[in-house]
Short mmCIF file of C-alpha atoms in Angstrom, two decimals:
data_model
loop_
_atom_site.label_atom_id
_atom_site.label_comp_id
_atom_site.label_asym_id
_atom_site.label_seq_id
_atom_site.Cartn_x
_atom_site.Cartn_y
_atom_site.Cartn_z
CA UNK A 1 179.29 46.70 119.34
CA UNK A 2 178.62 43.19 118.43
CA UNK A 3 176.34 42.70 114.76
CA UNK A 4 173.33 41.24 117.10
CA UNK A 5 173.98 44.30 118.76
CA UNK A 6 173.69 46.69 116.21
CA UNK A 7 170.85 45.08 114.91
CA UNK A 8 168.87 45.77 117.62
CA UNK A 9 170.24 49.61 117.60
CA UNK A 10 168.48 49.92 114.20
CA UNK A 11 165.45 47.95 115.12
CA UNK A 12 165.34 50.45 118.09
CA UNK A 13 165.77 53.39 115.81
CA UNK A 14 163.23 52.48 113.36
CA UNK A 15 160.44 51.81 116.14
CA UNK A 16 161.32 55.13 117.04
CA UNK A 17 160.65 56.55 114.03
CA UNK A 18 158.01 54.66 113.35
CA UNK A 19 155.71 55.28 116.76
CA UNK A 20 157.21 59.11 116.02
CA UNK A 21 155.64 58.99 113.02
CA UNK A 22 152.32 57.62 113.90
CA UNK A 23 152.41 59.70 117.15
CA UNK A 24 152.82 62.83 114.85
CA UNK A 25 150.17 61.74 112.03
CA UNK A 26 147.69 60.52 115.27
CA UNK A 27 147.66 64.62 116.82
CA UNK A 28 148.08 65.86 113.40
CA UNK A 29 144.76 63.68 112.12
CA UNK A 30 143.12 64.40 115.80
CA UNK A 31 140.00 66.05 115.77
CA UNK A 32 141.58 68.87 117.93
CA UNK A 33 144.35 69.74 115.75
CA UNK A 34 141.58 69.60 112.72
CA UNK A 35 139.56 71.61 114.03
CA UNK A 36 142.19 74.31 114.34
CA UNK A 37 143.12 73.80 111.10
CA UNK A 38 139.56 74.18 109.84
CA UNK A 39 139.15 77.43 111.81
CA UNK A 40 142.02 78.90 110.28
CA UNK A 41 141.09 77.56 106.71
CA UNK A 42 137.67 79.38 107.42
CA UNK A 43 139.14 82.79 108.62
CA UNK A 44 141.18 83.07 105.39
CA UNK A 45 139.29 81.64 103.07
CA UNK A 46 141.30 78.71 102.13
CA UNK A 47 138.74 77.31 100.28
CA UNK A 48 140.51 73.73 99.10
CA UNK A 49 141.59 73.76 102.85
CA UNK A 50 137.69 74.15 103.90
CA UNK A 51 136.53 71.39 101.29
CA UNK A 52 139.18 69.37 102.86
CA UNK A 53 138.00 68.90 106.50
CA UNK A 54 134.38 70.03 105.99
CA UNK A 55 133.57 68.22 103.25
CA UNK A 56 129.67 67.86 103.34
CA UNK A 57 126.99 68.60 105.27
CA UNK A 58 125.96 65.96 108.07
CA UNK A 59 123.38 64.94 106.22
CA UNK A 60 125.57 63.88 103.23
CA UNK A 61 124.57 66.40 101.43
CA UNK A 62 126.79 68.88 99.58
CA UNK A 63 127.80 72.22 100.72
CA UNK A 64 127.29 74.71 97.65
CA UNK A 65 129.79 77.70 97.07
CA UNK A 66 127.13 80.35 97.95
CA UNK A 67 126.99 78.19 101.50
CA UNK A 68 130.77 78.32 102.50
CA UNK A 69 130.71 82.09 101.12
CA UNK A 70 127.73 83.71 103.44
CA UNK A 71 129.37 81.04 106.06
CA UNK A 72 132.85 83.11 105.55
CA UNK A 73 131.31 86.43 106.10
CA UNK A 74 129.43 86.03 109.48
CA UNK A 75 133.21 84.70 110.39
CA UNK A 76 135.22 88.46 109.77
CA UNK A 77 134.92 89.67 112.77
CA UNK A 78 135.68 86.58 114.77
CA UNK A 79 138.75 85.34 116.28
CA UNK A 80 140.22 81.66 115.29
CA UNK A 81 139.31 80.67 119.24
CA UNK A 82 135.48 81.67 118.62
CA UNK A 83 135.84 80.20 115.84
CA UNK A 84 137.37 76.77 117.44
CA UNK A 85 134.49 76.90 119.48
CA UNK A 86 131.91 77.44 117.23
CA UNK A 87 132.72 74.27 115.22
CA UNK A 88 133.14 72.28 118.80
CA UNK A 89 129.32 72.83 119.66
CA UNK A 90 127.54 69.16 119.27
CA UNK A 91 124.07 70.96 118.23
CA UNK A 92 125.60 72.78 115.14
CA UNK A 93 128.79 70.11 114.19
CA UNK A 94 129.74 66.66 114.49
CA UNK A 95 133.25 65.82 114.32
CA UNK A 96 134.33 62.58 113.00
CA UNK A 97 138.12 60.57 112.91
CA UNK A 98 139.35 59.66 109.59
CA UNK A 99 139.05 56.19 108.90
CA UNK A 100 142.96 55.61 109.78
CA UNK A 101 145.50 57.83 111.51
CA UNK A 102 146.67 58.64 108.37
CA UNK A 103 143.54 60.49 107.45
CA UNK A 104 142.12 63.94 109.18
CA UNK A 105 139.05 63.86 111.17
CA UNK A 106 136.10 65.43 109.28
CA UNK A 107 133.93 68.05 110.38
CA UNK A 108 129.99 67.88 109.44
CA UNK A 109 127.99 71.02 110.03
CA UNK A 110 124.00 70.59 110.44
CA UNK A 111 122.07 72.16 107.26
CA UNK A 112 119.93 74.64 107.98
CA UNK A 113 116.91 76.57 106.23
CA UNK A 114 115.16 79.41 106.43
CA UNK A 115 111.57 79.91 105.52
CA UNK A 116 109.87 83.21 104.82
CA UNK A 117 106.33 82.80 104.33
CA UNK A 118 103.71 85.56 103.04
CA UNK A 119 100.63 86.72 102.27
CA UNK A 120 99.25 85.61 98.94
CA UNK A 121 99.76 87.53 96.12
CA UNK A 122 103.58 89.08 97.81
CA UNK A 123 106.67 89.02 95.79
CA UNK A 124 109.86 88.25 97.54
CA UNK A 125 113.30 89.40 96.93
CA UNK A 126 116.45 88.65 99.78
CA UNK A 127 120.02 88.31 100.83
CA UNK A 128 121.85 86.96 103.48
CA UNK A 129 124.98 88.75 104.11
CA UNK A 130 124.56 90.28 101.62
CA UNK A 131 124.21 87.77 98.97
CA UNK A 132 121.08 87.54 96.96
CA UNK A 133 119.76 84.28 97.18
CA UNK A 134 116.89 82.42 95.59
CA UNK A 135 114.52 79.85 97.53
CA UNK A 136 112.13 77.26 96.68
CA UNK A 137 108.90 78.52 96.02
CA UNK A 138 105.97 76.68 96.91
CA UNK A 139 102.70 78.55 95.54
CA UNK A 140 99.68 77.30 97.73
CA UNK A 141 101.35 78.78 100.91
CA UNK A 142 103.45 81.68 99.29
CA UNK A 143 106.37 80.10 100.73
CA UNK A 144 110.11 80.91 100.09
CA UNK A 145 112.38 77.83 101.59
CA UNK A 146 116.16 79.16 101.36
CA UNK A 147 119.47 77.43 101.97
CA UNK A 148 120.66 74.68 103.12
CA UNK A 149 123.23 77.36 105.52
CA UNK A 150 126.19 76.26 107.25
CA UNK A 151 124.58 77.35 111.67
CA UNK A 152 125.11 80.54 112.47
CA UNK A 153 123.74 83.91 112.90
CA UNK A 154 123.30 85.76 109.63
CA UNK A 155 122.17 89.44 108.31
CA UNK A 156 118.61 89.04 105.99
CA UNK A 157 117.63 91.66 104.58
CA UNK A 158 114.03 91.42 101.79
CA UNK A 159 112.15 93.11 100.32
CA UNK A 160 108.38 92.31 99.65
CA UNK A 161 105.98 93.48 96.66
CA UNK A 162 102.62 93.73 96.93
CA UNK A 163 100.20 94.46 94.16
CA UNK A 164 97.85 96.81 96.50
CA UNK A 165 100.42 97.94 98.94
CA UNK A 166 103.76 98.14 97.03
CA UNK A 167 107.13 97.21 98.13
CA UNK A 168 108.88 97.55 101.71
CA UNK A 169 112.09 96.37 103.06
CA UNK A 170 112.70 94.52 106.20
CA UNK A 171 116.36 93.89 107.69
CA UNK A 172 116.69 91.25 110.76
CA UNK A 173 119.50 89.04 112.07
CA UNK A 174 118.53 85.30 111.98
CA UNK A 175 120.02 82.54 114.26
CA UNK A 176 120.33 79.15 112.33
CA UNK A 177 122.15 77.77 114.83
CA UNK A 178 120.38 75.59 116.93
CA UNK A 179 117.29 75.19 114.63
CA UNK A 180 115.90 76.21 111.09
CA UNK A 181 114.12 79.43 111.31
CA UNK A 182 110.80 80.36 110.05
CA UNK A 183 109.41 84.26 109.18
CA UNK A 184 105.96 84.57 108.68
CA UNK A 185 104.67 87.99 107.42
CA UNK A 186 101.22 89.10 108.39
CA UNK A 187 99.15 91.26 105.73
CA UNK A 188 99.17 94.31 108.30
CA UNK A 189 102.85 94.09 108.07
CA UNK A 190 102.83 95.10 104.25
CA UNK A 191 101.17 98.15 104.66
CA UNK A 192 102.11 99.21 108.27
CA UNK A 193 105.06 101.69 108.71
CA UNK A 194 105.22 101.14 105.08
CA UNK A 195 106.39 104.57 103.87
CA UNK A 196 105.81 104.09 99.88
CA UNK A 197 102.54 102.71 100.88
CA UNK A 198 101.75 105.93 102.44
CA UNK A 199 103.37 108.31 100.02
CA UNK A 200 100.94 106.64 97.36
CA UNK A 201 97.66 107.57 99.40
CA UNK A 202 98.54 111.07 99.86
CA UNK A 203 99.94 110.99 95.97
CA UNK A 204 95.82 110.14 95.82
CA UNK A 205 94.65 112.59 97.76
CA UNK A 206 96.69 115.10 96.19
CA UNK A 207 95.43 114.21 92.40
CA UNK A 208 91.90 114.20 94.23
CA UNK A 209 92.04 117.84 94.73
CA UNK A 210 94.17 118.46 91.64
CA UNK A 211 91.84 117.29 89.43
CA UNK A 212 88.82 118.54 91.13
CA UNK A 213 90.08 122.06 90.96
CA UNK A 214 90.35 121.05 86.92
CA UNK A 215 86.74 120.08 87.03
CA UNK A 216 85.02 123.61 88.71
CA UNK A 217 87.34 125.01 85.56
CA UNK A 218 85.68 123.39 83.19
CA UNK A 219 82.06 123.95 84.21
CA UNK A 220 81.53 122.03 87.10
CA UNK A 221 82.20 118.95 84.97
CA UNK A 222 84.28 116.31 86.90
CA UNK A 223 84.30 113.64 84.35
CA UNK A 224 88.00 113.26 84.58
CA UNK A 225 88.05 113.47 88.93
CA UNK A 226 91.10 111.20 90.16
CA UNK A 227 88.28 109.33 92.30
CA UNK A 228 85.87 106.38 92.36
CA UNK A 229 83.65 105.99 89.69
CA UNK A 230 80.64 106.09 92.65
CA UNK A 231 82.43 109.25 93.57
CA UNK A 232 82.65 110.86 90.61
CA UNK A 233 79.00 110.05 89.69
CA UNK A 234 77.85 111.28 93.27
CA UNK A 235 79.61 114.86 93.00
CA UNK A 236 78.11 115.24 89.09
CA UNK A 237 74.92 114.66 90.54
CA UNK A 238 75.62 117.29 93.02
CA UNK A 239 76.90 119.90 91.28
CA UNK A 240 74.04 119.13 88.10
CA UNK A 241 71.85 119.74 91.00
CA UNK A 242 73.57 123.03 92.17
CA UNK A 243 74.29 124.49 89.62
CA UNK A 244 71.03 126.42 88.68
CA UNK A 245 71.22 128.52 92.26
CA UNK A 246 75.11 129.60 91.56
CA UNK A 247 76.56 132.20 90.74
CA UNK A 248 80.10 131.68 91.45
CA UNK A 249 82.05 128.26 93.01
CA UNK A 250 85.80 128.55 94.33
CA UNK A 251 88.22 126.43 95.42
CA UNK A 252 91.85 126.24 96.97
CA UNK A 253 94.08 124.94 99.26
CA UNK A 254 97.79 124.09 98.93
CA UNK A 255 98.85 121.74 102.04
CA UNK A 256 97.56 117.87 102.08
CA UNK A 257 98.95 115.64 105.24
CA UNK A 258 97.68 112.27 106.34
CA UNK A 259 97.79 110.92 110.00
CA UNK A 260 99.98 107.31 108.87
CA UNK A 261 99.14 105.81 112.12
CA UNK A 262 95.14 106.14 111.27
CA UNK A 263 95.79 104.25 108.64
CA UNK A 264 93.11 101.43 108.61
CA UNK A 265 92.82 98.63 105.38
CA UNK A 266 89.89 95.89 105.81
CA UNK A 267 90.01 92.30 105.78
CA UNK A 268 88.85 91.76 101.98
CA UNK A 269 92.12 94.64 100.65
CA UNK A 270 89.34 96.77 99.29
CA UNK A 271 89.03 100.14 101.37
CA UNK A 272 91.43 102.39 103.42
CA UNK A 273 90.58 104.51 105.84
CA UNK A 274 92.84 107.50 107.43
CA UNK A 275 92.42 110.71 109.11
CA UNK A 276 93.70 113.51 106.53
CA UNK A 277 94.14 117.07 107.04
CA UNK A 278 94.10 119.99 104.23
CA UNK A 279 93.95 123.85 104.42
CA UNK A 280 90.82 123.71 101.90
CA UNK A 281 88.93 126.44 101.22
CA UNK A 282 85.90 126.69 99.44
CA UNK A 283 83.51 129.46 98.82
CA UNK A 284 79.76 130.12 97.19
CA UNK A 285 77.82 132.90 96.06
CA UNK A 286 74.24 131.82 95.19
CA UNK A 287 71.65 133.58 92.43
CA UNK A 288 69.91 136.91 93.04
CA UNK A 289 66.75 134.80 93.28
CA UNK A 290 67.68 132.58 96.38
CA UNK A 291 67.68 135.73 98.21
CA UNK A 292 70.67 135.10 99.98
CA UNK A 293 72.92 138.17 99.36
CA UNK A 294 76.16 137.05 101.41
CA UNK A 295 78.76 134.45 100.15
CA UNK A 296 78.73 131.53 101.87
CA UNK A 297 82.20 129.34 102.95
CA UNK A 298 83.55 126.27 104.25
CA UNK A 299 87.10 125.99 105.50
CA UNK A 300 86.71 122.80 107.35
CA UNK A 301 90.03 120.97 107.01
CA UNK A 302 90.09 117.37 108.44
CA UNK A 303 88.48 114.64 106.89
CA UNK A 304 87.97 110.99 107.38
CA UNK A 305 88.96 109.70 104.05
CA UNK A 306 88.06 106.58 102.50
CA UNK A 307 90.13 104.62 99.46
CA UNK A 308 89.23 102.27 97.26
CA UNK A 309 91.73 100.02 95.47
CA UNK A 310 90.79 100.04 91.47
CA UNK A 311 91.57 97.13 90.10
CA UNK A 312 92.04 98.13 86.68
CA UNK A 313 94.38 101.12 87.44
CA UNK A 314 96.19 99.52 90.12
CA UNK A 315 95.69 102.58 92.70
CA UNK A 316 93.87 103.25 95.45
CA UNK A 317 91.65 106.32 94.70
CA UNK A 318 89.60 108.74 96.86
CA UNK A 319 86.05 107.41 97.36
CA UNK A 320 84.85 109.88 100.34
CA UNK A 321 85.81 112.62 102.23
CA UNK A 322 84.23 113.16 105.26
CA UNK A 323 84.46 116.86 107.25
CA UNK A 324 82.07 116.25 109.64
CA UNK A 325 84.72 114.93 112.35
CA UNK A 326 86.43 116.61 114.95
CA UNK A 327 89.38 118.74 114.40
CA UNK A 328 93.11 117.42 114.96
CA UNK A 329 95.90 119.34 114.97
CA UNK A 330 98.21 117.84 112.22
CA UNK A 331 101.19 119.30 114.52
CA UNK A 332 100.36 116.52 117.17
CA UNK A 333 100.38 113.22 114.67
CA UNK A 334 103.44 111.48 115.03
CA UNK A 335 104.44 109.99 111.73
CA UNK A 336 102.89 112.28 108.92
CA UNK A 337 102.85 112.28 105.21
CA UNK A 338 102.72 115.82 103.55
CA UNK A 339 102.32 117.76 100.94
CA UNK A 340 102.54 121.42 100.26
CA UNK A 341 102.24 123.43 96.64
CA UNK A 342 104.65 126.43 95.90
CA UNK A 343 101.33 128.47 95.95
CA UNK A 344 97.72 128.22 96.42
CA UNK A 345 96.43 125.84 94.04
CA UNK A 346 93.01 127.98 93.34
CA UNK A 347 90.51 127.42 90.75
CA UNK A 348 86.68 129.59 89.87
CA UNK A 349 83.50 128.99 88.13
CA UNK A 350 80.93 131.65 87.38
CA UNK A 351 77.65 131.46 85.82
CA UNK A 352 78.85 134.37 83.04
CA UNK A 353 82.31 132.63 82.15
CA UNK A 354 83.98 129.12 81.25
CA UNK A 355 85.65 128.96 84.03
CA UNK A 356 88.91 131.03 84.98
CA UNK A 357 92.30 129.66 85.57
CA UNK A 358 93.41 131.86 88.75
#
């Protein structure tokens, strides 16, 4: 082999090399081969390897911790191909080539938002995977903006307060791939199939009788009735009025149940309406001089019942009851809220004593 030769053996070699070289760093940089790179990075939670080839969002914005976090758990269950073709579809990512072949392409996921929007007055709690998060809050509309989020479908899960209806949780999956999403909660929603909502109202009810049982004790006097002050005022009046044909007044009853599906609140918040349901008894035997010798009874037990929401207590108290519907059969509601003592819950006035505990 002649020098010129050999010269042009190593000028050979090294072209090799060198197109080798670039040939290796060109697939290695490719958007392909970064994009299963990426994948992988995502699956295992290389996080340096993530902030490496998804470096921002595409609006140039950057991608928080809490982002690439809830982004990692909708990925579990995934394969690295879903993956791979996850971060392939145009509307979510763009992929871009490094600026030479010695750099790696970059991937650029859309930011997305989500926006839960609610009736005034609503406190709002979430997650999203599992995550608590906390939004921008923008107080004329009672609107919670969360994220930006990496597209994808993730697991919400809130839970809203009311002041008049108290708190209820709602879990839904939301799809933040192609598009931000927006939840808008209607008042109904707050108090429909809201089960502490409706375990407060027959709480009501409950103290409603309670205490009214206290009152006949103590003379007829129901002063301290778990009711409306117009309520209260109209029974006084009743009884006051009563009171000088009686002899003796009793009460009892030990089973309360509301229909939950009657459940009816008006436009302003201010009144409830339900069909309730009680095993009341009450009973009445008048003065000599009325000249009606038998006792007289009432064991009518359903009621239209009426709430109204006191704004100084905070709870929605009994403001009628009226028996004068038809009869249901509590046996053929659907979704019921009861209530049922140990014992009768029974309580007496007569004209010659106090008033007896029985």
């Amino acid at each position: 082999m002649t020098r010129k030769t050999g010269t042009l053996a190593i000028i050979a070699l090294l072209v090799v090399i060198v197109f080798g070289f670039i040939s290796y760093s060109s697939y290695k940089n490719s958007e392909d081969a970064t994009v299963d790179r990426l994948a992988a990075a995502l699956i295992e939670n290389d996080e340096a390897a993530v902030k490496q080839y998804m470096p921002r969002y595409s609006n140039k914005k950057k991608i928080s911790k809490d982002a690439r976090n809830i982004f990692y758990q909708q990925l579990k269950k995934l394969k690295q191909e879903q993956v791979v073709k996850l971060l392939k579809d145009e509307e979510n990512f763009s992929i871009k080539e490094g600026a030479s072949f010695l750099k790696p392409a970059q991937v650029y996921p859309n930011a997305r938002f989500l926006v839960i929007e609610l009736p005034k007055g609503t406190e709002l709690r979430a997650e999203i995977q599992a995550q608590e998060i906390s939004g921008e809050y923008v107080e004329d509309w009672n609107k919670y903006t969360f994220g930006p989020f990496l597209p994808g479908k993730y697991k919400v899960a809130y839970e809203m307060a009311h002041p008049k209806f108290g708190s209820k949780k709602e879990k839904e999956t939301v799809d933040l791939k192609a598009e931000d999403q927006r939840l808008t909660v209607k008042e109904n929603h707050l108090y429909e199939n809201n089960p502490k909502f409706q375990k407060h109202l027959l709480a009501s009810a409950v103290n409603y009788f309670d205490s009214l049982n206290e009152g006949i004790r103590d003379g007829l006097n129901v002063s301290s009735l778990i009711a409306s002050k117009e309520h209260k005022e109209n029974l006084q009046a009743s009884f006051e009025e009563l009171e000088p044909y009686l002899e003796s007044f009793d009460q009892q009853f030990q089973t309360v149940k509301i229909d939950c599906d009657s459940i009816a609140v008006n436009a302003s918040q201010t009144k409830v309406q339900l069909d309730l349901y009680t095993d009341l008894k009450r009973s009445m035997k008048l003065v000599e001089e009325v000249g009606i010798d038998e006792t007289l009874t009432s064991d009518k037990q359903n009621a239209i019942t009426s709430f109204v929401y006191d704004e100084d207590q905070k709870k929605w108290l009994v403001d009628e009851l009226d028996f004068s519907t038809y009869q249901q059969d509590p046996e053929k509601w659907e979704h019921v809220e009861s209530y049922r003592g140990d014992a009768e819950k029974k309580a007496h006035w007569g004209k010659e004593s106090a008033g007896d505990i029985v």
